[in-house]
Amino acid sequence: PADFTAIGMIGAPPNLFVVPASLPVRTLKELVEYTRQRPGKLNVSNPGVGTSNHLGQELFFNLAGIDMVDIRYKGQPPMLPDFFSGQLSFGLVTQALAAPHIKDGKLRALAIGAPARSPEFPDVPTVAEAGYPEASFLPWFGVVAPAATPREIVRRLSDELLKALAAPDVVSRLEKMGTQITPASAEEFDALIQREITRWTRVIRERNIKAD
């Protein structure tokens, strides 16, 4: 982080907390209880160690006091057939990837890992509304510059980025890609990065997560 300075945040493609439609749970609370009754018998998808999906799951497990058997994949698409067959009981999947399978009844969304509900799935609660406010997170993306960039240039770039994110055509294109627009100034984005470093460092240590 010392090598970069924040310009601004753009948005995030939120993850949905999903289960196969065959699993007899409809809320996160029901999932937690179902899991506690079946220790070591349920599988969770892991599309890659250290991905937002993986870390978000570990954060949720830590808060809920549960665990599942970690099944690793090379990316998210290869996970889907095992959800459909019921071999996977739970996972975090990006909304854009999960959406068609929720609509055709193969997956069930229990919550969205974002501060606001999705217009595409207005009946799916946020993870905070589902009872786990500290499990809310976003796999955000934004713009940074080298740390030595003069502040006046940082300020100009930040201002222009925020102007662009207010343009209807830009918003429309990003939303079609499954992005929640979450604009933030250079100062706000820098503060977020520092909070995220602290948060995920703690999760990685507490859950003993190691790189492959």
N, CA and C of each residue as an Amber inpcrd file, in Angstrom:
protein
   636
   0.8070000  -1.2230000   0.0000000   0.0000000   0.0000000   0.0000000
   0.8350000   1.2660000   0.0000000   2.0570000   1.2100000   0.5710000
   2.9050000   2.3880000   0.6250000   3.3890000   2.7930000  -0.7640000
   3.2710000   1.8960000  -1.7320000   3.7200000   2.1850000  -3.0930000
   2.6760000   2.9580000  -3.8940000   1.4570000   3.0730000  -3.3800000
   0.3830000   3.6820000  -4.1500000  -0.3580000   4.7280000  -3.3330000
  -1.0130000   5.6290000  -4.0630000  -1.9390000   6.5620000  -3.4420000
  -3.2890000   6.4070000  -4.1320000  -4.3570000   6.4900000  -3.3760000
  -5.6930000   6.2670000  -3.9210000  -6.1540000   7.4530000  -4.7620000
  -6.8300000   7.1430000  -5.8640000  -7.4750000   8.1550000  -6.6940000
  -8.9820000   8.1610000  -6.4340000  -9.5730000   6.9860000  -6.3920000
 -10.9970000   6.9130000  -6.1130000 -11.5370000   5.5210000  -6.3510000
 -12.6340000   5.2130000  -5.6960000 -13.2870000   3.9190000  -5.8810000
 -14.3570000   4.0370000  -6.9550000 -14.5630000   2.9380000  -7.6940000
 -15.5420000   2.9170000  -8.7720000 -16.7890000   2.1460000  -8.3530000
 -16.6000000   0.8930000  -7.9920000 -17.7490000   0.0770000  -7.6390000
 -17.3420000  -1.3300000  -7.2900000 -18.3030000  -2.2330000  -7.3360000
 -18.0300000  -3.6010000  -6.9330000 -19.0490000  -4.5470000  -7.5570000
 -18.5880000  -5.7150000  -8.0370000 -19.5130000  -6.7700000  -8.4650000
 -19.8590000  -7.6260000  -7.2530000 -21.0060000  -7.4380000  -6.6320000
 -21.3000000  -8.1030000  -5.3610000 -21.4260000  -9.6090000  -5.4740000
 -21.1150000 -10.2860000  -4.3900000 -21.2700000 -11.7300000  -4.3000000
 -22.6140000 -12.0720000  -3.6610000 -23.2340000 -13.1360000  -4.1490000
 -24.4450000 -13.6690000  -3.5450000 -24.0950000 -14.9050000  -2.7210000
 -24.7110000 -15.0230000  -1.5580000 -24.5590000 -16.2060000  -0.7210000
 -25.5830000 -17.2140000  -1.2380000 -25.1210000 -18.2700000  -1.9150000
 -26.0490000 -19.1700000  -2.5800000 -25.9530000 -20.5970000  -2.0580000
 -27.0440000 -21.3230000  -2.2360000 -27.1140000 -22.7520000  -1.9460000
 -27.8260000 -23.3960000  -3.1260000 -27.6340000 -24.7050000  -3.3250000
 -28.4290000 -25.3690000  -4.3670000 -29.9020000 -25.3370000  -3.9930000
 -30.7580000 -25.2900000  -4.9830000 -32.1930000 -25.2030000  -4.7130000
 -32.6980000 -26.4060000  -3.9260000 -31.9690000 -27.5140000  -3.9980000
 -32.3900000 -28.7300000  -3.2950000 -32.1250000 -28.6830000  -1.8000000
 -31.2720000 -27.7550000  -1.3400000 -30.9670000 -27.6800000   0.0880000
 -32.1560000 -27.0640000   0.8270000 -32.6280000 -27.7010000   1.8980000
 -33.8510000 -27.2310000   2.5700000 -33.6180000 -26.0620000   3.5290000
 -33.0050000 -25.0020000   3.0350000 -32.8210000 -23.7930000   3.8460000
 -33.1750000 -22.5840000   2.9870000 -33.7180000 -21.5410000   3.6250000
 -34.1170000 -20.3490000   2.8830000 -33.5540000 -19.0600000   3.4730000
 -32.8160000 -19.1650000   4.5680000 -32.1940000 -17.9940000   5.1770000
 -30.7990000 -18.3770000   5.6620000 -29.9810000 -17.3720000   5.9380000
 -28.6480000 -17.6420000   6.4730000 -28.7330000 -18.2850000   7.8510000
 -29.7000000 -17.8430000   8.6550000 -29.8690000 -18.4280000   9.9880000
 -30.1950000 -19.9220000   9.8770000 -31.0530000 -20.2760000   8.9320000
 -31.3880000 -21.6830000   8.7250000 -30.1710000 -22.4610000   8.2340000
 -29.3650000 -21.8350000   7.3800000 -28.1460000 -22.4930000   6.8970000
 -27.1910000 -22.7830000   8.0450000 -27.0220000 -21.8090000   8.9420000
 -26.1260000 -21.9800000  10.0860000 -26.6020000 -23.1440000  10.9540000
 -27.8850000 -23.1960000  11.2370000 -28.4230000 -24.2730000  12.0650000
 -28.2930000 -25.6260000  11.3560000 -28.5670000 -25.6510000  10.0710000
 -28.4610000 -26.8760000   9.2710000 -27.0230000 -27.3940000   9.2900000
 -26.0660000 -26.4720000   9.1950000 -24.6550000 -26.8460000   9.1780000
 -24.2090000 -27.3820000  10.5350000 -24.6570000 -26.7430000  11.5990000
 -24.2820000 -27.1810000  12.9410000 -24.7730000 -28.6000000  13.2290000
 -25.8750000 -28.9700000  12.6200000 -26.4250000 -30.3070000  12.8280000
 -25.7240000 -31.3700000  11.9870000 -24.8330000 -30.9140000  11.0610000
 -24.1580000 -31.8490000  10.1560000 -22.6640000 -31.5210000  10.0690000
 -21.9570000 -31.5610000  11.1890000 -20.5330000 -31.1990000  11.1790000
 -19.7140000 -32.0920000  10.2470000 -18.9110000 -31.4540000   9.3920000
 -18.0300000 -32.1900000   8.5000000 -18.6950000 -32.8460000   7.3200000
 -19.9980000 -32.5820000   7.1070000 -20.7260000 -33.2830000   6.0510000
 -21.1130000 -32.3810000   4.8720000 -20.9210000 -31.0850000   5.0090000
 -21.3170000 -30.1620000   3.9430000 -20.0870000 -29.5420000   3.2930000
 -20.1770000 -29.3150000   1.9830000 -19.0640000 -28.7600000   1.2170000
 -19.3200000 -27.3090000   0.8290000 -18.2490000 -26.5180000   0.8540000
 -18.3090000 -25.1260000   0.4220000 -17.3570000 -24.9380000  -0.7560000
 -17.7670000 -24.1360000  -1.7200000 -16.9450000 -23.8990000  -2.9060000
 -15.8650000 -22.8640000  -2.6150000 -14.7000000 -23.0700000  -3.2020000
 -13.5930000 -22.1260000  -3.0850000 -13.0000000 -21.9320000  -4.4720000
 -13.2850000 -20.7980000  -5.1300000 -12.7940000 -20.5790000  -6.4960000
 -11.3320000 -20.1580000  -6.5690000 -10.6920000 -20.0030000  -5.4230000
  -9.2840000 -19.6070000  -5.3930000  -8.9320000 -19.0150000  -4.0450000
  -7.8450000 -19.4920000  -3.4690000  -7.4280000 -18.9960000  -2.1510000
  -7.1320000 -17.5020000  -2.2300000  -7.7470000 -16.7490000  -1.3390000
  -7.5220000 -15.3170000  -1.2870000  -8.4570000 -14.4950000  -2.1430000
  -9.3350000 -15.1540000  -2.9110000 -10.3160000 -14.3950000  -3.6880000
 -11.3500000 -13.7850000  -2.7410000 -12.1090000 -12.8420000  -3.2420000
 -13.1270000 -12.2180000  -2.3960000 -14.1630000 -13.2460000  -1.9570000
 -14.4730000 -14.1820000  -2.8360000 -15.4400000 -15.2280000  -2.4880000
 -14.9240000 -16.0480000  -1.3160000 -13.6890000 -16.4900000  -1.4200000
 -13.0960000 -17.3260000  -0.3700000 -13.0100000 -16.5800000   0.9520000
 -12.4500000 -15.3810000   0.9310000 -12.2850000 -14.6310000   2.1750000
 -13.6370000 -14.2460000   2.7740000 -14.6070000 -13.9230000   1.9110000
 -15.9400000 -13.5930000   2.4160000 -16.5940000 -14.7680000   3.1130000
 -16.3960000 -15.9700000   2.5590000 -16.9260000 -17.1740000   3.1980000
 -16.2720000 -17.4010000   4.5530000 -14.9590000 -17.2390000   4.5990000
 -14.2320000 -17.4600000   5.8420000 -14.6470000 -16.4440000   6.9050000
 -14.8870000 -15.2110000   6.4840000 -15.3710000 -14.1830000   7.4030000
 -16.7280000 -14.5930000   7.9710000 -17.6280000 -15.0340000   7.1050000
 -18.9560000 -15.4550000   7.5440000 -18.8740000 -16.6540000   8.4830000
 -18.0720000 -17.6550000   8.1280000 -17.9160000 -18.8320000   8.9820000
 -17.3930000 -18.4420000  10.3570000 -16.4400000 -17.5190000  10.3800000
 -15.8550000 -17.0780000  11.6410000 -16.9110000 -16.4270000  12.5280000
 -17.7420000 -15.5970000  11.9210000 -18.7790000 -14.8920000  12.6710000
 -19.9090000 -15.8240000  13.1070000 -20.2450000 -16.7890000  12.2510000
 -21.3630000 -17.6850000  12.5440000 -20.9450000 -18.8690000  13.4040000
 -19.6340000 -19.1090000  13.5240000 -19.1620000 -20.2340000  14.3210000
 -19.4200000 -21.5830000  13.6800000 -19.2970000 -21.6420000  12.3470000
 -19.5090000 -22.9010000  11.6340000 -18.3380000 -23.1650000  10.6950000
 -18.2830000 -24.3690000  10.1520000 -17.2860000 -24.7340000   9.1500000
 -17.8900000 -25.7240000   8.1750000 -17.3480000 -25.7260000   6.9660000
 -17.6990000 -26.7190000   5.9590000 -16.4060000 -27.2380000   5.3380000
 -16.5050000 -28.3220000   4.5990000 -15.3490000 -28.8810000   3.9130000
 -15.0370000 -28.0160000   2.6980000 -13.8230000 -27.4940000   2.6270000
 -13.4030000 -26.5760000   1.5760000 -13.0620000 -27.3570000   0.3000000
 -13.7920000 -27.0860000  -0.7930000 -13.5500000 -27.7380000  -2.0770000
 -13.0250000 -26.6880000  -3.0480000 -11.8140000 -26.8960000  -3.5480000
 -11.1710000 -25.8690000  -4.3650000 -11.3760000 -26.0950000  -5.8560000
 -11.5390000 -24.9720000  -6.5460000 -11.7390000 -24.9660000  -7.9930000
 -10.8270000 -23.9090000  -8.6090000 -10.6650000 -23.9960000  -9.9120000
  -9.9180000 -22.9780000 -10.6460000 -10.9200000 -21.9990000 -11.2490000
 -11.3780000 -21.0790000 -10.4260000 -12.3680000 -20.1140000 -10.8770000
 -13.7760000 -20.5160000 -10.4950000 -14.7220000 -19.6380000 -10.7860000
 -16.1100000 -19.8610000 -10.3920000 -16.9260000 -20.7520000 -11.3420000
 -16.8180000 -20.6010000 -12.6610000 -17.6660000 -21.4160000 -13.5410000
 -17.5780000 -22.9210000 -13.2950000 -16.3890000 -23.4910000 -13.0180000
 -16.3410000 -24.9410000 -12.7870000 -17.0980000 -25.3920000 -11.5380000
 -17.4380000 -24.4590000 -10.6440000 -18.1580000 -24.8320000  -9.4290000
 -19.6230000 -25.1510000  -9.7170000 -20.1830000 -24.5260000 -10.7250000
 -21.6280000 -24.5550000 -10.9190000 -22.2240000 -25.9600000 -11.0540000
 -21.6480000 -26.8610000 -11.8630000 -22.2520000 -28.1950000 -11.9530000
 -22.3530000 -28.9090000 -10.6110000 -21.3870000 -28.6720000  -9.7240000
 -21.4250000 -29.3330000  -8.4170000 -22.4640000 -28.7020000  -7.4920000
 -22.8020000 -27.4470000  -7.7370000 -23.9470000 -26.8610000  -7.0330000
 -25.2320000 -27.5320000  -7.5100000 -25.3560000 -27.6400000  -8.8280000
 -26.5910000 -28.1830000  -9.3970000 -26.8190000 -29.6290000  -8.9590000
 -25.7350000 -30.3970000  -8.8090000 -25.8640000 -31.7990000  -8.4150000
 -26.0460000 -31.9750000  -6.9130000 -25.8120000 -30.8920000  -6.1580000
 -25.9490000 -30.9750000  -4.7100000 -24.6750000 -31.3700000  -3.9950000
 -23.5590000 -31.5330000  -4.7230000 -22.3000000 -31.8670000  -4.0670000
 -21.7710000 -30.6950000  -3.2470000 -22.0940000 -29.4900000  -3.6940000
 -21.7580000 -28.2840000  -2.9420000 -23.0060000 -27.8030000  -2.2240000
 -22.8390000 -27.4260000  -0.9570000 -23.9840000 -26.9800000  -0.1680000
 -24.0600000 -25.4690000  -0.0130000 -22.9520000 -24.7790000  -0.2820000
 -22.9360000 -23.3310000  -0.0440000 -21.7430000 -22.7180000  -0.7470000
 -21.8720000 -21.4370000  -1.0560000 -20.7480000 -20.7090000  -1.6230000
 -21.1160000 -19.2740000  -1.9140000 -20.1140000 -18.4720000  -2.1670000
 -20.3090000 -17.1010000  -2.6190000 -20.0010000 -17.0630000  -4.1050000
 -20.9520000 -16.5520000  -4.8770000 -20.8300000 -16.5000000  -6.3300000
 -21.1860000 -15.0940000  -6.7780000 -20.4480000 -14.5490000  -7.7220000
 -20.7570000 -13.2040000  -8.1900000 -22.1700000 -13.1680000  -8.7570000
 -22.8150000 -12.0450000  -8.5580000 -24.2050000 -11.9230000  -8.9810000
 -24.3680000 -12.1770000 -10.4760000 -23.4560000 -11.6390000 -11.2840000
 -23.5830000 -11.7950000 -12.7340000 -23.5680000 -13.2580000 -13.1420000
 -22.7530000 -14.0730000 -12.4670000 -22.6660000 -15.4900000 -12.8040000
 -23.8380000 -16.2830000 -12.2400000 -24.2660000 -15.9330000 -11.0410000
 -25.3240000 -16.6970000 -10.3740000 -26.7100000 -16.3640000 -10.8970000
 -26.9070000 -15.1480000 -11.3780000 -28.2530000 -14.6520000 -11.7090000
 -29.0850000 -15.5850000 -12.5900000 -28.5740000 -16.0450000 -13.7380000
 -29.4370000 -16.8830000 -14.5880000 -29.8260000 -18.2030000 -13.9290000
 -28.9730000 -18.7130000 -13.0530000 -29.2520000 -19.9950000 -12.4120000
 -30.1980000 -19.8360000 -11.2170000 -30.2470000 -18.6340000 -10.6620000
 -31.2490000 -18.3370000  -9.6410000 -32.6140000 -18.2100000 -10.3160000
 -32.6230000 -17.5440000 -11.4520000 -33.8870000 -17.3250000 -12.1610000
 -34.4690000 -18.6150000 -12.7220000 -33.5890000 -19.5810000 -13.0870000
 -34.1290000 -20.8370000 -13.6190000 -34.3250000 -21.8900000 -12.5260000
 -34.1110000 -21.4790000 -11.2580000 -34.4570000 -22.3480000 -10.1390000
 -33.4200000 -23.3620000  -9.7250000 -32.1840000 -23.2380000 -10.2200000
 -31.1400000 -24.1900000  -9.8480000 -30.3920000 -23.7680000  -8.5840000
 -30.3170000 -22.4630000  -8.3520000 -29.6640000 -21.9300000  -7.1680000
 -30.6580000 -21.0880000  -6.3770000 -30.4060000 -20.9590000  -5.0780000
 -31.2130000 -20.0920000  -4.2240000 -30.2810000 -19.0920000  -3.5530000
 -30.5920000 -17.8220000  -3.6590000 -29.7930000 -16.7830000  -3.0140000
 -30.3480000 -16.5090000  -1.6230000 -29.4890000 -16.6250000  -0.6110000
 -29.9050000 -16.3730000   0.7670000 -29.6280000 -14.9300000   1.1920000
 -28.6170000 -14.3160000   0.5750000 -28.2530000 -12.9440000   0.9350000
 -27.2960000 -12.3980000  -0.1120000 -27.1250000 -11.1000000  -0.1010000
 -26.1370000 -10.4560000  -0.9590000 -25.1130000  -9.7720000  -0.0630000
 -23.8460000  -9.9760000  -0.3960000 -22.7810000  -9.4000000   0.4240000
 -22.4990000  -7.9650000   0.0410000 -23.4490000  -7.1010000   0.2590000
 -23.3390000  -5.6960000  -0.1370000 -24.1410000  -4.8480000   0.8390000
 -23.8870000  -3.5410000   0.8770000 -24.6330000  -2.6820000   1.7990000
 -26.0650000  -2.4090000   1.3640000 -26.4050000  -2.7320000   0.1120000
 -27.7620000  -2.4890000  -0.3730000 -28.2380000  -3.6710000  -1.1980000
 -29.5540000  -3.8680000  -1.2420000 -30.1210000  -4.9440000  -2.0500000
 -29.8930000  -4.6580000  -3.5350000 -29.9350000  -5.7060000  -4.3160000
 -29.7720000  -5.5700000  -5.7550000 -31.1180000  -5.3090000  -6.4150000
 -31.1900000  -4.3400000  -7.3350000 -32.4460000  -4.1200000  -8.0690000
 -32.8810000  -5.3620000  -8.8360000 -31.9230000  -6.2130000  -9.2110000
 -32.2500000  -7.4280000  -9.9540000 -32.9210000  -8.4750000  -9.0600000
 -32.5510000  -8.4520000  -7.7660000 -33.1170000  -9.4060000  -6.8090000
 -33.5700000  -8.6550000  -5.5480000 -34.6140000  -7.8710000  -5.6660000
 -35.0400000  -7.0230000  -4.5510000 -35.5190000  -7.8000000  -3.3290000
 -35.8710000  -9.0780000  -3.5020000 -36.3400000  -9.8820000  -2.3730000
 -35.2060000 -10.5660000  -1.6160000 -33.9870000 -10.4800000  -2.1400000
 -32.8350000 -11.0910000  -1.4720000 -32.2600000 -10.0840000  -0.4820000
 -32.2420000 -10.4110000   0.8050000 -31.7580000  -9.4480000   1.8050000
 -30.2470000  -9.2550000   1.7430000 -29.7990000  -8.1340000   2.2500000
 -28.3610000  -7.9730000   2.4340000 -27.9240000  -8.9050000   3.5590000
 -26.6460000  -9.1720000   3.6250000 -26.1580000 -10.0610000   4.6790000
 -26.4010000  -9.4440000   6.0590000 -26.4010000  -8.1140000   6.1270000
 -26.7120000  -7.4480000   7.3910000 -28.1710000  -7.6760000   7.7680000
 -29.0720000  -7.5290000   6.8030000 -30.4920000  -7.7730000   7.0540000
 -30.7470000  -9.2290000   7.4360000 -29.8870000 -10.1250000   6.9340000
 -30.0350000 -11.5470000   7.2270000 -29.4840000 -11.9170000   8.6010000
 -28.9480000 -10.9280000   9.3070000 -28.5100000 -11.1710000  10.6780000
 -27.0270000 -11.1650000  10.9330000 -26.2240000 -10.8510000   9.8920000
 -24.7700000 -10.8900000  10.0600000 -24.1360000  -9.6080000   9.4950000
 -24.3690000  -8.4820000  10.1570000 -23.8860000  -7.2070000   9.6250000
 -22.3720000  -7.1370000   9.4450000 -21.6260000  -7.8100000  10.3030000
 -20.1640000  -7.7440000  10.1980000 -19.6370000  -8.5900000   9.0480000
 -20.5060000  -9.3840000   8.4210000 -20.0890000 -10.2010000   7.2800000
 -20.2930000  -9.4700000   5.9550000 -20.7630000  -8.2300000   6.0110000
 -20.9730000  -7.4500000   4.7990000 -19.6360000  -6.9800000   4.2430000
 -19.4520000  -7.1600000   2.9470000 -18.2070000  -6.7140000   2.3080000
 -18.4630000  -6.5720000   0.8140000 -17.5680000  -5.8820000   0.1330000
 -17.6530000  -5.7330000  -1.3140000 -16.2870000  -5.9960000  -1.9440000
 -16.2360000  -6.7590000  -3.0350000 -14.9770000  -6.9370000  -3.7760000
 -14.7530000  -5.7340000  -4.6970000 -14.4370000  -4.6100000  -4.0870000
 -14.3940000  -3.3320000  -4.7820000 -13.2400000  -3.2310000  -5.7850000
 -13.3690000  -2.2660000  -6.6860000 -12.2470000  -1.9030000  -7.5400000
 -12.2560000  -0.4000000  -7.7320000 -11.0710000   0.1250000  -7.9840000
 -10.9260000   1.5650000  -8.1230000  -9.6410000   1.9070000  -8.8420000
  -9.2040000   3.1300000  -8.6770000  -8.0260000   3.6310000  -9.3890000
  -7.0030000   4.1260000  -8.3790000  -5.7410000   3.7460000  -8.5960000
  -4.6460000   4.2310000  -7.7640000  -3.5420000   4.7870000  -8.6600000
  -2.6250000   5.5080000  -8.0540000  -1.4780000   6.0760000  -8.7670000
  -0.2230000   5.8430000  -7.9250000   0.9470000   6.0100000  -8.5070000
   2.1770000   5.8760000  -7.7060000   2.1530000   6.8090000  -6.5020000
   2.7430000   6.3700000  -5.4170000   2.6840000   7.1270000  -4.1620000
   3.2470000   8.5450000  -4.2880000   4.1950000   8.7400000  -5.1800000
   4.8380000  10.0510000  -5.3120000   4.0540000  11.0380000  -6.1810000
   2.8830000  10.6440000  -6.6550000   2.0820000  11.5270000  -7.5000000
   1.6970000  12.7920000  -6.7340000   1.9530000  13.9890000  -7.2770000
   1.6070000  15.2300000  -6.5720000   0.1230000  15.2890000  -6.2120000
  -0.1770000  15.8670000  -5.0500000  -1.5500000  15.8880000  -4.5510000
  -2.5010000  16.6300000  -5.4900000  -2.0020000  17.6820000  -6.1810000
  -2.9030000  18.4130000  -7.0620000  -3.3470000  17.5380000  -8.2470000
  -2.4570000  16.6430000  -8.6720000  -2.8090000  15.7260000  -9.7490000
  -3.7750000  14.6580000  -9.2290000  -3.5200000  14.1770000  -8.0270000
  -4.4340000  13.2070000  -7.4060000  -5.8230000  13.8020000  -7.2950000
  -5.9030000  15.0400000  -6.8230000  -7.1900000  15.7040000  -6.6570000
  -7.9040000  15.8660000  -7.9950000  -7.1690000  16.2700000  -9.0380000
  -7.7830000  16.4500000 -10.3600000  -8.3180000  15.1110000 -10.8960000
  -7.5090000  14.0650000 -10.7870000  -7.9300000  12.7510000 -11.2620000
  -9.1450000  12.2540000 -10.4850000  -9.1380000  12.4670000  -9.1740000
 -10.2530000  12.0400000  -8.3350000 -11.5300000  12.7610000  -8.7300000
 -11.4380000  14.0530000  -8.9300000 -12.6130000  14.8380000  -9.3240000
 -13.1730000  14.3710000 -10.6620000 -12.2860000  14.1070000 -11.6290000
 -12.7230000  13.6740000 -12.9570000 -13.3510000  12.2810000 -12.8990000
 -12.7980000  11.4170000 -12.0450000 -13.3640000  10.0740000 -11.8910000
 -14.7760000  10.1500000 -11.3380000 -14.9810000  10.9950000 -10.3160000
 -16.3150000  11.1320000  -9.7270000 -17.3060000  11.7230000 -10.7260000
 -16.8330000  12.6390000 -11.5790000 -17.7090000  13.1910000 -12.6190000
 -18.1340000  12.0970000 -13.5950000 -17.1750000  11.2540000 -13.9800000
 -17.4780000  10.1780000 -14.9260000 -18.4920000   9.2020000 -14.3360000
 -18.3690000   8.9430000 -13.0350000 -19.2610000   7.9780000 -12.3920000
 -20.6560000   8.5420000 -12.1510000 -20.8320000   9.8160000 -12.4340000
 -22.1600000  10.4320000 -12.3530000 -22.8400000  10.4660000 -13.7100000
 -22.1200000  10.0730000 -14.7560000 -22.6760000  10.1020000 -16.1040000
 -23.5860000   8.8960000 -16.3200000 -24.8170000   9.1110000 -16.7610000
 -25.7730000   8.0050000 -16.9210000 -25.2710000   6.8690000 -17.8050000
 -24.5600000   7.1840000 -18.8960000 -24.1050000   6.1160000 -19.7870000
 -23.0320000   5.2580000 -19.1180000 -22.1850000   5.8810000 -18.3080000
 -21.1580000   5.1310000 -17.5840000 -21.8200000   4.2330000 -16.5410000
 -22.7500000   4.7950000 -15.7920000 -23.4700000   4.0210000 -14.7740000
 -24.1860000   2.8410000 -15.4170000 -24.8550000   3.0830000 -16.5370000
 -25.6050000   2.0320000 -17.2130000 -24.6990000   0.8890000 -17.6560000
 -23.5410000   1.2260000 -18.2290000 -22.6320000   0.1850000 -18.7100000
 -22.0690000  -0.6310000 -17.5560000 -21.7200000   0.0310000 -16.4660000
 -21.1820000  -0.6940000 -15.3170000 -22.2420000  -1.5780000 -14.6710000
 -23.4530000  -1.0780000 -14.5660000 -24.5230000  -1.8680000 -13.9570000
 -24.8590000  -3.0890000 -14.8060000 -24.7660000  -2.9660000 -16.1180000
 -25.0160000  -4.1080000 -16.9960000 -23.9550000  -5.1850000 -16.8050000
 -22.7830000  -4.7940000 -16.3010000 -21.7100000  -5.7460000 -16.0180000
 -21.8440000  -6.3460000 -14.6160000 -22.9310000  -5.9870000 -13.9230000
 -23.1610000  -6.5280000 -12.5860000 -22.4720000  -5.7620000 -11.4850000
 -22.1430000  -4.4970000 -11.7380000 -21.4260000  -3.6870000 -10.7640000
 -22.3730000  -2.7870000  -9.9840000 -22.2190000  -2.7610000  -8.6690000
 -22.8780000  -1.7430000  -7.8600000 -21.9610000  -0.5250000  -7.8420000
 -22.4840000   0.6260000  -8.2360000 -21.6750000   1.8340000  -8.2750000
 -21.4970000   2.3610000  -6.8520000 -20.2470000   2.4620000  -6.4090000
 -19.9460000   2.9460000  -5.0540000 -18.8170000   3.9720000  -5.1270000
 -19.0670000   5.1170000  -5.7530000 -17.9950000   6.0990000  -5.9260000
 -17.4800000   6.6290000  -4.5980000 -16.1860000   6.8710000  -4.5490000
 -15.5670000   7.4330000  -3.3510000 -14.3780000   8.2820000  -3.7740000
 -14.1590000   9.3580000  -3.0650000 -13.0490000  10.2650000  -3.3570000
 -11.7240000   9.6190000  -2.9970000 -10.6430000  10.3120000  -3.3290000
  -9.3030000   9.8020000  -3.0220000  -9.1440000   9.5470000  -1.5290000
  -9.5680000  10.4960000  -0.7100000  -9.4110000  10.3630000   0.7330000
 -10.2630000   9.2220000   1.2760000 -11.4950000   9.1220000   0.7980000
 -12.3970000   8.0610000   1.2520000 -11.8890000   6.6870000   0.8280000
 -11.3840000   6.5980000  -0.3980000 -10.8740000   5.3280000  -0.9070000
  -9.6170000   4.9080000  -0.1590000  -8.7600000   5.8770000   0.1270000
  -7.5380000   5.5640000   0.8780000  -7.8840000   5.0340000   2.2640000
  -8.8570000   5.6490000   2.9210000  -9.2680000   5.1920000   4.2500000
  -9.8690000   3.7900000   4.1720000 -10.6350000   3.5150000   3.1140000
 -11.2160000   2.1850000   2.9350000 -10.1250000   1.1360000   2.7650000
  -9.1240000   1.4320000   1.9590000  -8.0350000   0.4870000   1.7320000
  -7.3580000   0.1380000   3.0530000  -7.1220000   1.1400000   3.8750000
  -6.4660000   0.8780000   5.1630000  -7.3480000   0.0120000   6.0580000
  -8.6560000   0.2750000   6.0700000  -9.5720000  -0.5510000   6.8670000
  -9.6130000  -1.9820000   6.3470000  -9.6010000  -2.1300000   5.0300000
  -9.6520000  -3.4610000   4.4350000  -8.3890000  -4.2580000   4.7480000
  -7.2500000  -3.6060000   4.7380000  -5.9980000  -4.2930000   5.0800000
  -6.0850000  -4.8540000   6.4940000  -6.5660000  -4.0310000   7.4120000
  -6.7000000  -4.4710000   8.8010000  -7.7010000  -5.6150000   8.9240000
  -8.8340000  -5.4660000   8.2740000  -9.9000000  -6.4690000   8.3770000
  -9.4720000  -7.8230000   7.8340000  -8.9400000  -7.8460000   6.6100000
  -8.6300000  -9.1310000   5.9840000  -7.3660000  -9.7620000   6.5530000
  -6.4620000  -8.9440000   7.0520000  -5.3030000  -9.5090000   7.7480000
  -5.7610000 -10.3000000   8.9610000  -6.7290000  -9.7420000   9.6800000
  -7.2640000 -10.4320000  10.8640000  -7.9470000 -11.7400000  10.4740000
  -8.7610000 -11.7120000   9.4040000  -9.4600000 -12.9260000   8.9680000
  -8.4590000 -13.9970000   8.5450000  -7.4510000 -13.6030000   7.7910000
  -6.4440000 -14.5590000   7.3140000  -5.7140000 -15.2060000   8.4820000
  -5.3950000 -14.4220000   9.4970000  -4.6930000 -14.9690000  10.6640000
  -5.6050000 -15.8670000  11.4870000  -6.8170000 -15.4020000  11.7410000
  -7.7320000 -16.1740000  12.5900000  -8.1710000 -17.4790000  11.9200000
  -8.2850000 -17.4670000  10.6120000  -8.7220000 -18.6760000   9.8980000
  -7.5430000 -19.4900000   9.3740000  -6.3320000 -19.0460000   9.6550000
  -5.1060000 -19.7620000   9.2560000  -5.0880000 -20.0480000   7.7630000
  -5.3710000 -19.0170000   6.9710000  -5.4060000 -19.1580000   5.5110000
  -3.9950000 -18.9980000   4.9700000  -3.6010000 -19.9280000   4.1150000
  -2.2680000 -19.9020000   3.5270000  -2.3790000 -20.0040000   2.0160000
  -1.4460000 -19.3450000   1.3270000  -1.4350000 -19.3870000  -0.1290000
  -1.1180000 -20.7900000  -0.6270000  -1.6370000 -21.1290000  -1.8130000
  -1.3460000 -22.4360000  -2.3970000   0.1490000 -22.5400000  -2.7410000
